Amino acid sequence: MRAPLLASVPAFRSLLRHALGLVYPPTCAACGAATADPGALCPTCWTGLRLIEAPYCPRYGTPFALDLGIGPLLSPRAIAEPPVFGRGRAVALYDGTAREIVHRLKYEDRLDLAVPMARMMAARGRELLAEADCVVPVPLHRWRLFRRRFNQAALLARPIARSSGLPFEPGALKRVRATRSQVGLSRAGRAANLQGAFRVPEAGRPRLQGRRVLLVDDVTTTGATANAAARALLRGGATAVDLLTFALVAQDPL
């Protein structure tokens, strides 16, 4: 008698989703206009999403304006300020539609946006995921987590790990020092603000030894947070750290 009951679970879930869709029609992830699918973008917002495509800097993932046809080139910033992480990739530039999506997830409690965002990130970071051994979200300090009630990086990292068949390791990295908001700080100020903010706990070290880590966050601004987190992960035993985010604040001229 249990088999027919178990077999009916997917059908019941499908029916429930359909019923909820009638009561709460799906809306655009950025502007709230009606759409055909949950988490989708309306045509106007889709055209406002500045997707990052080749050619781009292989270290920071910053797009170049022109394709010179001579293979991968480092950006001036990557030459002058090499990041601690190996490679950074992002879905889109942090403006317009991408900014709206991140803000709705982060500040309007639109947790339902995490899965479609993660799906786009997994597609964009396919090359990084193919070489990764585990997925680690950038952690929040416990007091900030208490106030916000969720860590947006973990919400993105979990479905990325699940869809890629990789271990999800949220406990491998801790934020041990509360820092002031990075908003308004210079690049040097951001780096100083994050000094000593992350640490790999003793219980997390065995999960990092000899492994290549994919570090996940929502936005890359100057890279200071990713650098501080990557430095802690490498000290904790990781062999390499790559970075995957949904959006990127471009630092070099496009």
mmCIF file of C-alpha atoms in Angstrom:
data_model
loop_
_atom_site.group_PDB
_atom_site.id
_atom_site.type_symbol
_atom_site.label_atom_id
_atom_site.label_comp_id
_atom_site.label_asym_id
_atom_site.label_seq_id
_atom_site.Cartn_x
_atom_site.Cartn_y
_atom_site.Cartn_z
ATOM 1 C CA MET A 1 0.000 0.000 0.000
ATOM 2 C CA ARG A 2 2.984 2.331 0.460
ATOM 3 C CA ALA A 3 4.157 2.255 -3.171
ATOM 4 C CA PRO A 4 1.073 3.931 -4.674
ATOM 5 C CA LEU A 5 1.215 6.554 -1.907
ATOM 6 C CA LEU A 6 4.872 7.336 -2.570
ATOM 7 C CA ALA A 7 4.280 7.410 -6.301
ATOM 8 C CA SER A 8 1.606 10.037 -5.836
ATOM 9 C CA VAL A 9 3.918 12.471 -3.996
ATOM 10 C CA PRO A 10 5.432 14.104 -7.136
ATOM 11 C CA ALA A 11 1.981 14.431 -8.672
ATOM 12 C CA PHE A 12 0.676 16.024 -5.477
ATOM 13 C CA ARG A 13 3.562 18.482 -5.399
ATOM 14 C CA SER A 14 2.942 19.386 -9.039
ATOM 15 C CA LEU A 15 -0.740 19.943 -8.311
ATOM 16 C CA LEU A 16 0.152 22.073 -5.271
ATOM 17 C CA ARG A 17 2.524 24.228 -7.306
ATOM 18 C CA HIS A 18 -0.171 24.697 -9.948
ATOM 19 C CA ALA A 19 -2.716 25.702 -7.307
ATOM 20 C CA LEU A 20 -0.308 28.164 -5.715
ATOM 21 C CA GLY A 21 0.404 29.586 -9.153
ATOM 22 C CA LEU A 22 -3.269 30.368 -9.575
ATOM 23 C CA VAL A 23 -3.437 32.142 -6.217
ATOM 24 C CA TYR A 24 0.002 33.772 -6.433
ATOM 25 C CA PRO A 25 0.880 34.217 -10.126
ATOM 26 C CA PRO A 26 4.633 34.168 -10.847
ATOM 27 C CA THR A 27 6.281 37.564 -11.145
ATOM 28 C CA CYS A 28 9.504 38.940 -12.595
ATOM 29 C CA ALA A 29 12.445 38.450 -10.255
ATOM 30 C CA ALA A 30 13.566 42.057 -10.787
ATOM 31 C CA CYS A 31 10.501 44.289 -11.241
ATOM 32 C CA GLY A 32 7.540 42.193 -10.091
ATOM 33 C CA ALA A 33 5.696 42.164 -13.417
ATOM 34 C CA ALA A 34 3.757 39.028 -14.363
ATOM 35 C CA THR A 35 5.792 36.220 -15.946
ATOM 36 C CA ALA A 36 5.106 32.690 -17.133
ATOM 37 C CA ASP A 37 7.507 30.972 -14.709
ATOM 38 C CA PRO A 38 8.578 31.618 -11.100
ATOM 39 C CA GLY A 39 11.953 33.316 -10.836
ATOM 40 C CA ALA A 40 11.956 34.287 -14.505
ATOM 41 C CA LEU A 41 12.608 37.762 -15.885
ATOM 42 C CA CYS A 42 10.214 39.818 -17.970
ATOM 43 C CA PRO A 43 11.505 40.839 -21.445
ATOM 44 C CA THR A 44 12.343 44.366 -20.282
ATOM 45 C CA CYS A 45 14.406 43.217 -17.305
ATOM 46 C CA TRP A 46 16.088 40.472 -19.315
ATOM 47 C CA THR A 47 17.408 43.063 -21.761
ATOM 48 C CA GLY A 48 18.650 45.053 -18.741
ATOM 49 C CA LEU A 49 20.732 42.128 -17.470
ATOM 50 C CA ARG A 50 24.310 42.757 -18.617
ATOM 51 C CA LEU A 51 25.555 39.186 -18.896
ATOM 52 C CA ILE A 52 29.311 38.682 -18.758
ATOM 53 C CA GLU A 53 30.622 36.879 -21.816
ATOM 54 C CA ALA A 54 34.045 36.290 -23.317
ATOM 55 C CA PRO A 55 36.467 37.925 -23.623
ATOM 56 C CA TYR A 56 37.099 38.523 -19.937
ATOM 57 C CA CYS A 57 40.011 38.558 -17.504
ATOM 58 C CA PRO A 58 40.720 34.931 -16.493
ATOM 59 C CA ARG A 59 41.539 35.998 -12.905
ATOM 60 C CA TYR A 60 38.828 38.509 -11.983
ATOM 61 C CA GLY A 61 36.277 37.647 -14.686
ATOM 62 C CA THR A 62 35.971 41.318 -15.673
ATOM 63 C CA PRO A 63 34.784 41.621 -19.292
ATOM 64 C CA PHE A 64 36.827 43.372 -21.971
ATOM 65 C CA ALA A 65 35.264 45.751 -24.466
ATOM 66 C CA LEU A 66 37.037 44.238 -27.470
ATOM 67 C CA ASP A 67 38.161 40.788 -28.518
ATOM 68 C CA LEU A 68 41.695 41.147 -29.858
ATOM 69 C CA GLY A 69 41.720 37.520 -30.972
ATOM 70 C CA ILE A 70 45.045 36.692 -29.317
ATOM 71 C CA GLY A 71 43.847 34.431 -26.509
ATOM 72 C CA PRO A 72 43.304 35.053 -22.779
ATOM 73 C CA LEU A 73 44.630 38.379 -21.488
ATOM 74 C CA LEU A 74 44.992 39.552 -17.903
ATOM 75 C CA SER A 75 43.331 42.816 -16.977
ATOM 76 C CA PRO A 76 45.562 45.649 -15.729
ATOM 77 C CA ARG A 77 44.174 45.113 -12.236
ATOM 78 C CA ALA A 78 44.998 41.394 -12.277
ATOM 79 C CA ILE A 79 48.586 42.267 -13.160
ATOM 80 C CA ALA A 80 48.908 45.024 -10.561
ATOM 81 C CA GLU A 81 46.829 43.349 -7.828
ATOM 82 C CA PRO A 82 46.652 39.560 -8.332
ATOM 83 C CA PRO A 83 43.780 38.125 -6.271
ATOM 84 C CA VAL A 84 44.311 35.482 -3.612
ATOM 85 C CA PHE A 85 41.660 33.313 -5.285
ATOM 86 C CA GLY A 86 42.598 31.645 -8.548
ATOM 87 C CA ARG A 87 39.703 32.506 -10.864
ATOM 88 C CA GLY A 88 36.605 34.611 -10.439
ATOM 89 C CA ARG A 89 33.421 34.276 -12.469
ATOM 90 C CA ALA A 90 30.068 36.070 -12.293
ATOM 91 C CA VAL A 91 26.805 35.944 -14.207
ATOM 92 C CA ALA A 92 26.321 39.670 -14.819
ATOM 93 C CA LEU A 93 27.588 43.137 -14.044
ATOM 94 C CA TYR A 94 26.185 44.618 -10.855
ATOM 95 C CA ASP A 95 23.833 47.250 -12.234
ATOM 96 C CA GLY A 96 20.264 47.516 -13.449
ATOM 97 C CA THR A 97 18.491 44.178 -13.356
ATOM 98 C CA ALA A 98 21.279 42.298 -11.552
ATOM 99 C CA ARG A 99 21.302 44.851 -8.723
ATOM 100 C CA GLU A 100 17.517 44.624 -8.369
ATOM 101 C CA ILE A 101 17.614 40.816 -8.144
ATOM 102 C CA VAL A 102 20.366 40.829 -5.516
ATOM 103 C CA HIS A 103 18.580 43.491 -3.461
ATOM 104 C CA ARG A 104 15.281 41.589 -3.564
ATOM 105 C CA LEU A 105 17.006 38.444 -2.304
ATOM 106 C CA LYS A 106 19.145 40.181 0.293
ATOM 107 C CA TYR A 107 16.942 42.946 1.674
ATOM 108 C CA GLU A 108 13.374 42.010 0.732
ATOM 109 C CA ASP A 109 13.526 38.381 1.918
ATOM 110 C CA ARG A 110 12.813 37.001 -1.559
ATOM 111 C CA LEU A 111 14.451 33.691 -0.710
ATOM 112 C CA ASP A 112 12.648 32.057 -3.637
ATOM 113 C CA LEU A 113 15.042 33.870 -5.980
ATOM 114 C CA ALA A 114 18.041 31.900 -4.708
ATOM 115 C CA VAL A 115 17.314 28.804 -6.809
ATOM 116 C CA PRO A 116 16.984 30.534 -10.219
ATOM 117 C CA MET A 117 20.011 32.695 -9.390
ATOM 118 C CA ALA A 118 21.981 29.578 -8.430
ATOM 119 C CA ARG A 119 20.945 27.910 -11.670
ATOM 120 C CA MET A 120 22.404 30.791 -13.679
ATOM 121 C CA MET A 121 25.549 30.770 -11.552
ATOM 122 C CA ALA A 122 26.077 27.033 -12.041
ATOM 123 C CA ALA A 123 25.815 27.488 -15.807
ATOM 124 C CA ARG A 124 28.231 30.417 -15.738
ATOM 125 C CA GLY A 125 30.714 28.621 -13.473
ATOM 126 C CA ARG A 126 30.635 25.279 -15.249
ATOM 127 C CA GLU A 127 34.413 25.266 -15.791
ATOM 128 C CA LEU A 128 35.060 25.997 -12.109
ATOM 129 C CA LEU A 129 32.589 23.376 -10.899
ATOM 130 C CA ALA A 130 34.192 20.753 -13.137
ATOM 131 C CA GLU A 131 37.454 21.121 -11.199
ATOM 132 C CA ALA A 132 36.059 21.813 -7.711
ATOM 133 C CA ASP A 133 36.024 19.295 -4.866
ATOM 134 C CA CYS A 134 33.541 21.141 -2.629
ATOM 135 C CA VAL A 135 31.426 24.295 -2.393
ATOM 136 C CA VAL A 136 31.841 26.768 0.487
ATOM 137 C CA PRO A 137 29.659 29.864 0.999
ATOM 138 C CA VAL A 138 31.120 33.107 2.317
ATOM 139 C CA PRO A 139 29.863 33.114 5.930
ATOM 140 C CA LEU A 140 28.209 35.897 7.908
ATOM 141 C CA HIS A 141 29.201 36.747 11.458
ATOM 142 C CA ARG A 142 26.748 35.230 13.915
ATOM 143 C CA TRP A 143 25.337 38.625 14.956
ATOM 144 C CA ARG A 144 24.667 39.675 11.374
ATOM 145 C CA LEU A 145 23.165 36.269 10.660
ATOM 146 C CA PHE A 146 20.908 36.705 13.694
ATOM 147 C CA ARG A 147 19.684 40.081 12.424
ATOM 148 C CA ARG A 148 19.225 39.017 8.790
ATOM 149 C CA ARG A 149 18.001 35.484 9.654
ATOM 150 C CA PHE A 150 19.660 33.936 6.586
ATOM 151 C CA ASN A 151 22.950 33.926 4.710
ATOM 152 C CA GLN A 152 22.327 34.719 1.055
ATOM 153 C CA ALA A 153 25.643 33.122 0.044
ATOM 154 C CA ALA A 154 24.606 29.817 1.626
ATOM 155 C CA LEU A 155 21.201 29.984 -0.082
ATOM 156 C CA LEU A 156 23.003 30.243 -3.421
ATOM 157 C CA ALA A 157 25.760 27.732 -2.666
ATOM 158 C CA ARG A 158 23.533 24.870 -1.546
ATOM 159 C CA PRO A 159 21.623 24.380 -4.857
ATOM 160 C CA ILE A 160 24.843 24.937 -6.817
ATOM 161 C CA ALA A 161 26.495 22.104 -4.908
ATOM 162 C CA ARG A 162 23.431 19.871 -5.180
ATOM 163 C CA SER A 163 23.051 20.304 -8.939
ATOM 164 C CA SER A 164 26.765 19.644 -9.457
ATOM 165 C CA GLY A 165 27.000 16.633 -7.147
ATOM 166 C CA LEU A 166 29.611 18.340 -4.950
ATOM 167 C CA PRO A 167 29.814 18.388 -1.138
ATOM 168 C CA PHE A 168 28.287 21.508 0.433
ATOM 169 C CA GLU A 169 30.556 22.633 3.280
ATOM 170 C CA PRO A 170 29.011 25.608 5.127
ATOM 171 C CA GLY A 171 30.965 24.814 8.299
ATOM 172 C CA ALA A 172 34.381 24.799 6.639
ATOM 173 C CA LEU A 173 34.803 28.564 7.048
ATOM 174 C CA LYS A 174 33.724 30.852 9.901
ATOM 175 C CA ARG A 175 33.496 34.609 10.204
ATOM 176 C CA VAL A 176 35.086 35.104 13.614
ATOM 177 C CA ARG A 177 35.248 38.893 13.742
ATOM 178 C CA ALA A 178 32.339 41.272 13.301
ATOM 179 C CA THR A 179 33.231 43.950 10.744
ATOM 180 C CA ARG A 180 31.627 47.240 9.845
ATOM 181 C CA SER A 181 29.713 47.502 6.592
ATOM 182 C CA GLN A 182 31.927 47.622 3.525
ATOM 183 C CA VAL A 183 29.697 50.223 1.875
ATOM 184 C CA GLY A 184 31.549 53.500 1.420
ATOM 185 C CA LEU A 185 35.003 52.092 2.198
ATOM 186 C CA SER A 186 37.919 52.394 -0.205
ATOM 187 C CA ARG A 187 39.568 49.300 -1.613
ATOM 188 C CA ALA A 188 42.336 49.556 0.981
ATOM 189 C CA GLY A 189 39.763 50.234 3.685
ATOM 190 C CA ARG A 190 37.780 47.143 2.743
ATOM 191 C CA ALA A 191 40.876 44.958 2.923
ATOM 192 C CA ALA A 192 41.849 46.387 6.334
ATOM 193 C CA ASN A 193 38.289 45.984 7.599
ATOM 194 C CA LEU A 194 38.363 42.262 6.786
ATOM 195 C CA GLN A 195 41.804 41.459 8.156
ATOM 196 C CA GLY A 196 41.514 38.398 10.382
ATOM 197 C CA ALA A 197 37.743 38.186 9.861
ATOM 198 C CA PHE A 198 37.710 34.575 8.612
ATOM 199 C CA ARG A 199 39.074 31.360 10.055
ATOM 200 C CA VAL A 200 38.851 27.661 9.287
ATOM 201 C CA PRO A 201 37.726 25.866 12.489
ATOM 202 C CA GLU A 202 39.619 22.782 13.561
ATOM 203 C CA ALA A 203 36.596 20.639 12.713
ATOM 204 C CA GLY A 204 36.614 22.028 9.178
ATOM 205 C CA ARG A 205 40.267 21.378 8.369
ATOM 206 C CA PRO A 206 39.859 17.686 7.436
ATOM 207 C CA ARG A 207 37.169 18.679 4.918
ATOM 208 C CA LEU A 208 39.579 21.045 3.152
ATOM 209 C CA GLN A 209 42.856 19.112 3.083
ATOM 210 C CA GLY A 210 44.070 18.752 -0.495
ATOM 211 C CA ARG A 211 40.776 19.976 -1.958
ATOM 212 C CA ARG A 212 39.986 22.633 -4.522
ATOM 213 C CA VAL A 213 37.279 24.912 -3.124
ATOM 214 C CA LEU A 214 34.618 26.825 -4.987
ATOM 215 C CA LEU A 215 33.803 29.881 -2.866
ATOM 216 C CA VAL A 216 30.304 31.315 -3.422
ATOM 217 C CA ASP A 217 28.916 34.789 -2.697
ATOM 218 C CA ASP A 218 26.230 37.062 -4.122
ATOM 219 C CA VAL A 219 28.358 40.003 -5.324
ATOM 220 C CA THR A 220 32.022 40.719 -5.953
ATOM 221 C CA THR A 221 32.774 44.393 -5.309
ATOM 222 C CA THR A 222 36.512 44.998 -4.860
ATOM 223 C CA GLY A 223 37.300 41.354 -4.144
ATOM 224 C CA ALA A 224 38.402 42.139 -0.574
ATOM 225 C CA THR A 225 35.921 39.727 1.026
ATOM 226 C CA ALA A 226 36.797 36.935 -1.399
ATOM 227 C CA ASN A 227 40.523 37.524 -0.873
ATOM 228 C CA ALA A 228 40.187 37.379 2.921
ATOM 229 C CA ALA A 229 38.047 34.235 2.761
ATOM 230 C CA ALA A 230 40.329 32.562 0.198
ATOM 231 C CA ARG A 231 43.407 33.335 2.296
ATOM 232 C CA ALA A 232 41.816 31.646 5.317
ATOM 233 C CA LEU A 233 40.785 28.617 3.251
ATOM 234 C CA LEU A 234 44.301 28.198 1.843
ATOM 235 C CA ARG A 235 45.796 28.463 5.317
ATOM 236 C CA GLY A 236 43.259 25.884 6.435
ATOM 237 C CA GLY A 237 44.504 23.292 3.950
ATOM 238 C CA ALA A 238 42.748 23.974 0.632
ATOM 239 C CA THR A 239 45.005 23.605 -2.407
ATOM 240 C CA ALA A 240 43.209 26.267 -4.460
ATOM 241 C CA VAL A 241 40.169 28.537 -4.250
ATOM 242 C CA ASP A 242 38.004 29.794 -7.108
ATOM 243 C CA LEU A 243 35.194 32.329 -6.762
ATOM 244 C CA LEU A 244 31.667 32.276 -8.196
ATOM 245 C CA THR A 245 29.177 35.112 -7.661
ATOM 246 C CA PHE A 246 25.953 36.255 -9.242
ATOM 247 C CA ALA A 247 27.101 39.798 -9.961
ATOM 248 C CA LEU A 248 30.358 41.689 -10.362
ATOM 249 C CA VAL A 249 31.160 45.357 -9.879
ATOM 250 C CA ALA A 250 33.511 46.059 -12.782
ATOM 251 C CA GLN A 251 36.754 47.664 -11.617
ATOM 252 C CA ASP A 252 38.476 48.041 -14.994
ATOM 253 C CA PRO A 253 37.244 50.166 -17.911
ATOM 254 C CA LEU A 254 35.028 48.096 -20.198
#
